[in-house]
Short mmCIF file of C-alpha atoms and ligand atoms in Angstrom, two decimals:
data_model
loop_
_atom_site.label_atom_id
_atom_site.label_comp_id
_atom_site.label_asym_id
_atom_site.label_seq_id
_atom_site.Cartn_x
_atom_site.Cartn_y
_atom_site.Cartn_z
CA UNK A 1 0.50 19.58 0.26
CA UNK A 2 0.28 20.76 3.95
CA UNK A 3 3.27 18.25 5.25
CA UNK A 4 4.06 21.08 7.49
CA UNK A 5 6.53 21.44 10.22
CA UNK A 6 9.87 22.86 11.25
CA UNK A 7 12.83 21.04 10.21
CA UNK A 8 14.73 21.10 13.78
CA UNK A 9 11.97 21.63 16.57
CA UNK A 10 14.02 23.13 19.83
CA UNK A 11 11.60 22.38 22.40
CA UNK A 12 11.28 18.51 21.60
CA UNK A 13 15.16 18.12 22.08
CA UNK A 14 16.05 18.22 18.13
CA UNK A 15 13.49 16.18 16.69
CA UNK A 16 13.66 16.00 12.95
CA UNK A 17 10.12 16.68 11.77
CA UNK A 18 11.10 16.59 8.26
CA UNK A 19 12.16 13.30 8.03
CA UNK A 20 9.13 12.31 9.89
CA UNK A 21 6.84 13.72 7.61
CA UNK A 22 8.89 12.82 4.55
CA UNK A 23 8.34 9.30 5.77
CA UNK A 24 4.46 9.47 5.63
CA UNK A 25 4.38 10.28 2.31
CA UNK A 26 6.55 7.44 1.06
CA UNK A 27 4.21 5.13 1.19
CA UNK A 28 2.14 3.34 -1.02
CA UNK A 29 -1.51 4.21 -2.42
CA UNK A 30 -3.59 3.41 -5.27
CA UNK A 31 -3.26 4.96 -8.81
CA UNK A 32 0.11 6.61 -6.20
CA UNK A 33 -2.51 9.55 -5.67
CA UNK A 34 -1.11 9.70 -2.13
CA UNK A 35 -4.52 11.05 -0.33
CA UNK A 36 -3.18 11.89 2.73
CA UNK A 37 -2.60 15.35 4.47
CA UNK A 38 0.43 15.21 6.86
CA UNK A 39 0.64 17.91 9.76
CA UNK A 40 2.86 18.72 12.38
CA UNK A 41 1.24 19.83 15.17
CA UNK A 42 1.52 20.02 19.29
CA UNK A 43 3.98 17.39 19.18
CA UNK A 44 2.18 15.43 16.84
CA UNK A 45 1.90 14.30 13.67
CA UNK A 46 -1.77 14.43 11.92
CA UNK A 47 -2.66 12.10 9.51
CA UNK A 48 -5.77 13.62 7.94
CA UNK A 49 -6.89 12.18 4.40
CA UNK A 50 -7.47 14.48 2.02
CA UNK A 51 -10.77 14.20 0.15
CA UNK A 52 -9.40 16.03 -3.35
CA UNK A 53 -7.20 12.43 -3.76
CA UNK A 54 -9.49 10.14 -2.83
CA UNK A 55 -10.98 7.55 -5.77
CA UNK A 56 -14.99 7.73 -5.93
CA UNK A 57 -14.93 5.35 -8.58
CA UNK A 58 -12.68 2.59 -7.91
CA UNK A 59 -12.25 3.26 -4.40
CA UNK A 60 -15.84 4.34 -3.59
CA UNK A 61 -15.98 3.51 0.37
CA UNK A 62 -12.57 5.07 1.03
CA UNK A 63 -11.16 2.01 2.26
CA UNK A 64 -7.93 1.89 -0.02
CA UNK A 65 -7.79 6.06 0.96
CA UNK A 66 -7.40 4.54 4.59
CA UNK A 67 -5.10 1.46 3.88
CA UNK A 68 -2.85 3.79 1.99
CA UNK A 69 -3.20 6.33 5.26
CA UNK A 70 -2.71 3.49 7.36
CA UNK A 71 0.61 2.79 5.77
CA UNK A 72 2.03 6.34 6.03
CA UNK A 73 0.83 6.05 9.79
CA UNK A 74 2.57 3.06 10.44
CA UNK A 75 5.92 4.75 8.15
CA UNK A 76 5.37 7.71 10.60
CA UNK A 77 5.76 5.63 13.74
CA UNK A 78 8.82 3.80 12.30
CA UNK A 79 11.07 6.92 11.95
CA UNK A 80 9.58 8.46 15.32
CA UNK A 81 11.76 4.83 16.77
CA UNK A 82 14.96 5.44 14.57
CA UNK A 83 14.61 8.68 15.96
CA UNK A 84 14.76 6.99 19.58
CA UNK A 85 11.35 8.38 20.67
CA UNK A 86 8.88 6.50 21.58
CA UNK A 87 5.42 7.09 19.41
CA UNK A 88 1.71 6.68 20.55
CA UNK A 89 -0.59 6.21 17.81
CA UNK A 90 -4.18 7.10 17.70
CA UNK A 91 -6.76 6.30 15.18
CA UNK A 92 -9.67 7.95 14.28
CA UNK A 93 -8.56 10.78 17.64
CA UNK A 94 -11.93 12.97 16.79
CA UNK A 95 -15.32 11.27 16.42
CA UNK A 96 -16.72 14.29 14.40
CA UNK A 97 -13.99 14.52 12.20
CA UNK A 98 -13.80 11.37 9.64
CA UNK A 99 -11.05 12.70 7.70
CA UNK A 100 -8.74 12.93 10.79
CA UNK A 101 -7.25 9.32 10.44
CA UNK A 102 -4.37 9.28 13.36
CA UNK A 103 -1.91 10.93 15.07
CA UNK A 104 1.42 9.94 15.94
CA UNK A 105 2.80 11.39 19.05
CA UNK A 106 6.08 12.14 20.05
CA UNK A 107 6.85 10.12 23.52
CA UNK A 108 10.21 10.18 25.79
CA UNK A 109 13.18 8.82 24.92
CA UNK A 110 13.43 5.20 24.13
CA UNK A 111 16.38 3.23 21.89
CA UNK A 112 15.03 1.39 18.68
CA UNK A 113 15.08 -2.15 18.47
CA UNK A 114 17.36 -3.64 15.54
CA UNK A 115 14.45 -4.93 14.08
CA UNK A 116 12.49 -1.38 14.12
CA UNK A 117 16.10 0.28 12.62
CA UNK A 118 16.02 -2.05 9.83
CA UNK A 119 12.37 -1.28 9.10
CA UNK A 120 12.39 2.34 9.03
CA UNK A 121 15.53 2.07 7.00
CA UNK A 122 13.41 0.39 4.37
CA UNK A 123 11.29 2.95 4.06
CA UNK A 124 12.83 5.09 1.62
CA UNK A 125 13.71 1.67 -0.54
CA UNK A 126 10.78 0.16 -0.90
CA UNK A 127 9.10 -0.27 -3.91
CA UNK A 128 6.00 -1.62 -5.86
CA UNK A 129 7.95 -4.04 -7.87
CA UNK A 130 5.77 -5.17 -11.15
CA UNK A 131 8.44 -7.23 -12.67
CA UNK A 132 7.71 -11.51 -13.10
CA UNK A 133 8.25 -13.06 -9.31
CA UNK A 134 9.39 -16.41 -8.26
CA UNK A 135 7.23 -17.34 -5.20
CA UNK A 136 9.37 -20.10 -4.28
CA UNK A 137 11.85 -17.96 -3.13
CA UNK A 138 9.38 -16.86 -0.39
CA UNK A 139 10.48 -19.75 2.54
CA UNK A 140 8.74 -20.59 5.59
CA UNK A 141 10.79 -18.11 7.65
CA UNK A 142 10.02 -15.13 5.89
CA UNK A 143 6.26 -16.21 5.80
CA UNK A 144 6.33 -16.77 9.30
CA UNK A 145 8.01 -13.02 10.11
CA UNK A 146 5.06 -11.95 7.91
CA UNK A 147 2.42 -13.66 9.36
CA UNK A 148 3.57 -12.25 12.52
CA UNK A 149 3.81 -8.77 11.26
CA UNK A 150 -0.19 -8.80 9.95
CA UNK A 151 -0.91 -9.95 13.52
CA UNK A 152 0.48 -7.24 14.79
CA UNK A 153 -1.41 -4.86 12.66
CA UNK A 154 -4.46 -6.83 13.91
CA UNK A 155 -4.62 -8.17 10.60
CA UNK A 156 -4.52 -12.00 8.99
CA UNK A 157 -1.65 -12.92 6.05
CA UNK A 158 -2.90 -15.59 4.54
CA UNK A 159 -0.28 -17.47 1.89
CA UNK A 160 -2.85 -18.86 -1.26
CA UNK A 161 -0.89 -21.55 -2.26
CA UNK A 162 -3.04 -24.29 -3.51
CA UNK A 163 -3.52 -24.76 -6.83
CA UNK A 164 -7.62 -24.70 -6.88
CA UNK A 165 -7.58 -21.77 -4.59
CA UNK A 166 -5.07 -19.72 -7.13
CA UNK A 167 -7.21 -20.50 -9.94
CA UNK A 168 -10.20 -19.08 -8.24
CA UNK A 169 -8.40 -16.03 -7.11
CA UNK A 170 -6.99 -15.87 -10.74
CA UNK A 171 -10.74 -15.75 -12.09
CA UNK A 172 -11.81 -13.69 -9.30
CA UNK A 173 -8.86 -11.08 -10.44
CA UNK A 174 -9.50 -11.13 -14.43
CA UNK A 175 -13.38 -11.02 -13.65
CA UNK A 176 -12.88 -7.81 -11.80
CA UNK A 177 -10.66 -6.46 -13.73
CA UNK A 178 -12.57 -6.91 -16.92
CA UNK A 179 -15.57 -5.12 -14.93
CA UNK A 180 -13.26 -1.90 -14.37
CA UNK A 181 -11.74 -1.93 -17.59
CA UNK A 182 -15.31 -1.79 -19.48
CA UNK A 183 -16.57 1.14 -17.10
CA UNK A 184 -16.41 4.56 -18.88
CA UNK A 185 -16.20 5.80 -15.49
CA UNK A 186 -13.74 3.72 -13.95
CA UNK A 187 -11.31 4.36 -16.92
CA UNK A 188 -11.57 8.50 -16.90
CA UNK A 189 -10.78 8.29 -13.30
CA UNK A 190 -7.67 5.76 -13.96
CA UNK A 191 -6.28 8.82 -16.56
CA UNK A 192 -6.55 11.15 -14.37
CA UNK A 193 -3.93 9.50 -11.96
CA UNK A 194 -2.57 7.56 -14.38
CA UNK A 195 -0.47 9.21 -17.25
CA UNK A 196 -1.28 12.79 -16.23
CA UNK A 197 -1.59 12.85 -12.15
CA UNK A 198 -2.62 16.59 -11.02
CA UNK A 199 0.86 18.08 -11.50
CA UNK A 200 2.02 18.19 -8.15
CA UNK A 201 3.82 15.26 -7.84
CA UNK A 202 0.96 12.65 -7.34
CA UNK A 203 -0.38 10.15 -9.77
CA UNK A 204 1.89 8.67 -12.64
CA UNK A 205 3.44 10.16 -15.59
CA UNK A 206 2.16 9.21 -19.00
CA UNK A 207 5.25 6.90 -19.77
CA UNK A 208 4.58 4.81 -16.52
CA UNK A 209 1.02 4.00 -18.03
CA UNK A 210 -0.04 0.85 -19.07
CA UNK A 211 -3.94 -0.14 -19.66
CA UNK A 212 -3.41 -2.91 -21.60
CA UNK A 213 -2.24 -6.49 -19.75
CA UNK A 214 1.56 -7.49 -19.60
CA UNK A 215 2.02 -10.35 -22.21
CA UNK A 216 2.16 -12.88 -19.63
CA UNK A 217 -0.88 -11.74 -18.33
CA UNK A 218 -1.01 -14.05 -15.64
CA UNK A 219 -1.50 -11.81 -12.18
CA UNK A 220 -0.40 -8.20 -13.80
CA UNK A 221 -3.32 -6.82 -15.41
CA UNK A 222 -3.29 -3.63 -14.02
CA UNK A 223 0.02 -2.14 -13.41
CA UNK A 224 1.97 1.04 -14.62
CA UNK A 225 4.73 -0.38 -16.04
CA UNK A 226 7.19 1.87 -18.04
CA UNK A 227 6.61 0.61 -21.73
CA UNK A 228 9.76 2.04 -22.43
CA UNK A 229 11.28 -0.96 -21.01
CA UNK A 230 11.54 -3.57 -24.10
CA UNK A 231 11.15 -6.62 -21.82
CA UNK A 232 8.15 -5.59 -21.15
CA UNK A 233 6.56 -6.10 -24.62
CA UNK A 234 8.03 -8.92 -24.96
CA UNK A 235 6.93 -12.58 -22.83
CA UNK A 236 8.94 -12.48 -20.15
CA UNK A 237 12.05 -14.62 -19.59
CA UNK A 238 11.10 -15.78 -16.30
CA UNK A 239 7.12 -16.97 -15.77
CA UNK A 240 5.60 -14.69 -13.49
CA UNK A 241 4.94 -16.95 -10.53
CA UNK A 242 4.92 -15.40 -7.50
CA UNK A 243 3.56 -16.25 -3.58
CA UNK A 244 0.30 -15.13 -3.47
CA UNK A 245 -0.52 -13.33 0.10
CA UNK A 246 -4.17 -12.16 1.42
CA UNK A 247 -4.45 -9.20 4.12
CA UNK A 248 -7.81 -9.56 5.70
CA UNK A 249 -9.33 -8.77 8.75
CA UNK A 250 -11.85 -9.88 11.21
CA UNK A 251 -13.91 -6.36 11.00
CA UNK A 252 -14.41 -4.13 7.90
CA UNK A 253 -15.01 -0.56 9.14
CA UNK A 254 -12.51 2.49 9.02
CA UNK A 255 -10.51 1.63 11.81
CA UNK A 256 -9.26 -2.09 10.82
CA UNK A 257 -8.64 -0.63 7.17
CA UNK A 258 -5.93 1.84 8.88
CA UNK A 259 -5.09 -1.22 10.82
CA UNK A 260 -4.56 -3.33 7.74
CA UNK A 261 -2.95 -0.69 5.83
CA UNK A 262 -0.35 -0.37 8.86
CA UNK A 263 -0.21 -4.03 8.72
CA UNK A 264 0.67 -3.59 4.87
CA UNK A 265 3.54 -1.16 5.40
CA UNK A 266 4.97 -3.52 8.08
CA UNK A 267 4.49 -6.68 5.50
CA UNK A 268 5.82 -4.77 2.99
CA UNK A 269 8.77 -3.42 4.65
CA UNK A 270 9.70 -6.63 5.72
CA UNK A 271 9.39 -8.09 1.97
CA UNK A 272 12.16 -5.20 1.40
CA UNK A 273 14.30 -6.42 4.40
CA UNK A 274 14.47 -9.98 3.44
CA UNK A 275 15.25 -9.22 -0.65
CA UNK A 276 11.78 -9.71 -1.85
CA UNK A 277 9.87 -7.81 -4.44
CA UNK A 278 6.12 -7.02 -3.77
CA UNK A 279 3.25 -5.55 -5.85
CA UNK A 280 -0.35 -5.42 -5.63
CA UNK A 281 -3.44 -7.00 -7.36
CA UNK A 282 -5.84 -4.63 -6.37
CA UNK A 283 -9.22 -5.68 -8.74
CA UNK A 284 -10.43 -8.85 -6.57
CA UNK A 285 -10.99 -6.45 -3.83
CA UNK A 286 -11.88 -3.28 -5.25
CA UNK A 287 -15.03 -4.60 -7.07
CA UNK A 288 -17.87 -5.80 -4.55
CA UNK A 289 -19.03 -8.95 -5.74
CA UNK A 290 -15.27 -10.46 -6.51
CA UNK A 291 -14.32 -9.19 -2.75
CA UNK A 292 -17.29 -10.96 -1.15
CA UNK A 293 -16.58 -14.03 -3.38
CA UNK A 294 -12.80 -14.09 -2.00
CA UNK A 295 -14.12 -13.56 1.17
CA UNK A 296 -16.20 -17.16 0.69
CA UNK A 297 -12.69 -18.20 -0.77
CA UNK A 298 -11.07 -17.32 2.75
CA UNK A 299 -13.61 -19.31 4.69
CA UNK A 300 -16.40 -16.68 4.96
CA UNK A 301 -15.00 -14.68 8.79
CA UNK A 302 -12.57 -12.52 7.57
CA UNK A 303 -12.52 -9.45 5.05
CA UNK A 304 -9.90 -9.19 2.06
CA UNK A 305 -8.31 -5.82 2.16
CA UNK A 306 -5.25 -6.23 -0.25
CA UNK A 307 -3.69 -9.12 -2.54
CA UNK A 308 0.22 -9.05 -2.67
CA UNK A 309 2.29 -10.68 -5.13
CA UNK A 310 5.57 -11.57 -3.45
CA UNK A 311 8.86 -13.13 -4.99
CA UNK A 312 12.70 -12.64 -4.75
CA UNK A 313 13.82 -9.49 -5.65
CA UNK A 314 16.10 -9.53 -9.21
CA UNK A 315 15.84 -5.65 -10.30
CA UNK A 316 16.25 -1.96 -9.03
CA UNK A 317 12.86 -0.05 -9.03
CA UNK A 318 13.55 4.05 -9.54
CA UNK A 319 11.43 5.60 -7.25
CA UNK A 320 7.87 6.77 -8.38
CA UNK A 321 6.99 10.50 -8.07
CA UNK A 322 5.67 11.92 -4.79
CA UNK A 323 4.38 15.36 -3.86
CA UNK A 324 6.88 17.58 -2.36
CA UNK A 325 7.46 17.75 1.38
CA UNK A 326 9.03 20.80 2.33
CA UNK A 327 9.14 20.70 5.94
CA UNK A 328 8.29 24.01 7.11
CA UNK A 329 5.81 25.68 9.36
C1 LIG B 401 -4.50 -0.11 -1.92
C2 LIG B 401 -3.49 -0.08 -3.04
C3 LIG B 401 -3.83 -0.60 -4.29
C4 LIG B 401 -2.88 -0.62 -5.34
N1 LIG B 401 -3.22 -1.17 -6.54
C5 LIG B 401 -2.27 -1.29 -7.51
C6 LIG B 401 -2.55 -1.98 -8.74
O1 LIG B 401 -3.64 -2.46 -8.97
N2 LIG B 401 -1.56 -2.08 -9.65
C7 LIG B 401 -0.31 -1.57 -9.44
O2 LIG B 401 0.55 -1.71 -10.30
N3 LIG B 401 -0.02 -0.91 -8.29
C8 LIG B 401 -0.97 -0.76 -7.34
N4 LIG B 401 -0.68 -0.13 -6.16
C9 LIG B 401 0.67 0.41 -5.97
C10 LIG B 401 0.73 1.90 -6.27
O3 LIG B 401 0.60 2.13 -7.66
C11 LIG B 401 2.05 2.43 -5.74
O4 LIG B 401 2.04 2.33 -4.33
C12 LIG B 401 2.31 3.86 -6.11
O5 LIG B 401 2.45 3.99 -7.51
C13 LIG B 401 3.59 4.39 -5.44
O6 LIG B 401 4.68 3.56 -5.77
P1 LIG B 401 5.54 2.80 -4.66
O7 LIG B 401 4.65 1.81 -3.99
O8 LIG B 401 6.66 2.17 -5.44
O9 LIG B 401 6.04 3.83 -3.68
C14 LIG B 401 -1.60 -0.07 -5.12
C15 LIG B 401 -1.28 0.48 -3.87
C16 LIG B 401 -2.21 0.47 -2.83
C17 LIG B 401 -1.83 1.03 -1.47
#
């Protein structure tokens, strides 16, 4: 992994680089391949993606590659603040270069607000949290801050809460994710990731990998779960009934995927903030013809980029494994 840069840089009054960097790669990404390439450079940090993690099978277009990006962007930004700097962000900064996503650049001084302080202080807790959720849990305040938070990222959050609409999203999510499951192609690329990774700290070890659904079964059919856990074999004790929450956006081309995917971090962040648990149900949206139907489901203007499942937090998550960062030049 390139996550280069000097620890302490002199000339930029003591920055911590490291930490900036670290924070990039903390966030989340499908099958946790984490397909970004992090660099420090001129006072900047480079998000590039990096082609040898990216998904041709179930992520064909690259547009999870750039939510995931997206998100370490937006985690970059967030500890450039607690660091008191301000941080201009550019997307897509050369037009012949599609892999160069954004760069984050190192302003003058400027205090964080409380709100940015608790945000990048969420960053290293944050989790995908696959346990059973209780969506009621997830009040109008919190859905407001959240709502807010998409906007923000130029993005929509859009609560599915009525009972027709869940069922529809429900058969959108088992439709899809019986057409991935019964693709040859699909499933050699899922162990790759997913109970091997590429022994550098990306993907998920064999004992985190699940294929088969969770007994419940009811928005958790693909997840990693560690079937270690016994509660996990078992139906749950709790029904898994969490607030359901759309991402979407008005355009669907690279740049409002890193918009939506720093929209994400900030949603999910938040989530973290205010004690809830989040997790991700990825098939509706990966497979064409489920995404276009939940984009009919949505009202037809606005482009699904990620389902959430949201509900009060009741467990500790151990971290996942990332690739190293080491920090130096
Ligand atoms: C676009 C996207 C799609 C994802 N899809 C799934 C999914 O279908 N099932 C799942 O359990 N996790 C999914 N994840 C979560 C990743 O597995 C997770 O981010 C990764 O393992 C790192 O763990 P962390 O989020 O706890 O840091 C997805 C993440 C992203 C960004």
């Amino acid at each position: 992994m390139s996550t280069r840069g000097p620890t302490l840089d002199g000339a930029l009054g003591g920055l911590d680089v490291a930490a900036l960097l670290a924070a990039g790669a903390l966030a989340p990404s499908s099958h946790n391949a984490q397909p970004w390439d992090l660099r420090w450079r001129g006072g900047a940090v480079e998000v590039h993606a990096d082609p040898a993690r990216a998904l041709p099978v179930c992520d064909p277009g690259h547009r999870e590659l750039r939510l995931a990006c997206g998100a370490a962007t937006a985690n970059v930004r967030l500890a450039l603040r607690a660091q008191g700097r301000r941080a201009h962000v550019r997307l897509l900064p050369d037009p012949d270069d599609p892999w160069f996503l954004a760069t984050i650049t190192v302003g003058g001084p400027l205090p964080a607000t409380s709100a940015e302080e608790a945000l990048a202080h969420a960053i290293p807790r944050r989790r995908t949290d696959r346990s059973p959720l209780a969506g009621d849990g997830v009040g109008p305040r919190v859905r407001e801050e959240i709502r807010r938070a998409a906007q923000r990222g130029r993005s929509w959050a859009i609560f599915v809460d009525g009972v027709p609409e869940r069922r529809a999203l429900r058969e959108l999510t088992v439709r899809a994710h019986e057409r991935q499951q019964s693709d040859p192609a699909f499933r050699a690329e899922w162990d790759r990731w997913v109970g091997g990774g590429d022994g550098d700290g990306a993907g998920l070890p064999r004992e985190l990998a699940r294929r088969a659904p969770r007994p419940d079964c009811t928005w958790r059919l693909r997840d990693f779960a560690a079937s270690a856990d016994p509660d996990d074999e078992r139906p749950p004790a709790a029904p898994d009934d969490p607030a359901l929450l759309v991402l979407a956006t008005t355009l669907d081309q690279p740049i409002a995927h890193l918009d939506a995917g720093q929209a994400l971090q900030h949603v999910l962040l938040l989530a973290t903030v205010s004690g809830l648990a989040a997790s991700f149900v990825a098939p509706p949206v990966e497979v064409g013809e489920t995404r276009a139907e939940l984009r009919r489901l949505l009202g037809g203007a606005l482009w699904p980029q990620v389902v959430l499942r949201l509900g009060v937090r009741r467990r500790a998550v151990p971290p996942p494994p990332r690739r190293r960062t080491d920090g130096t030049c």
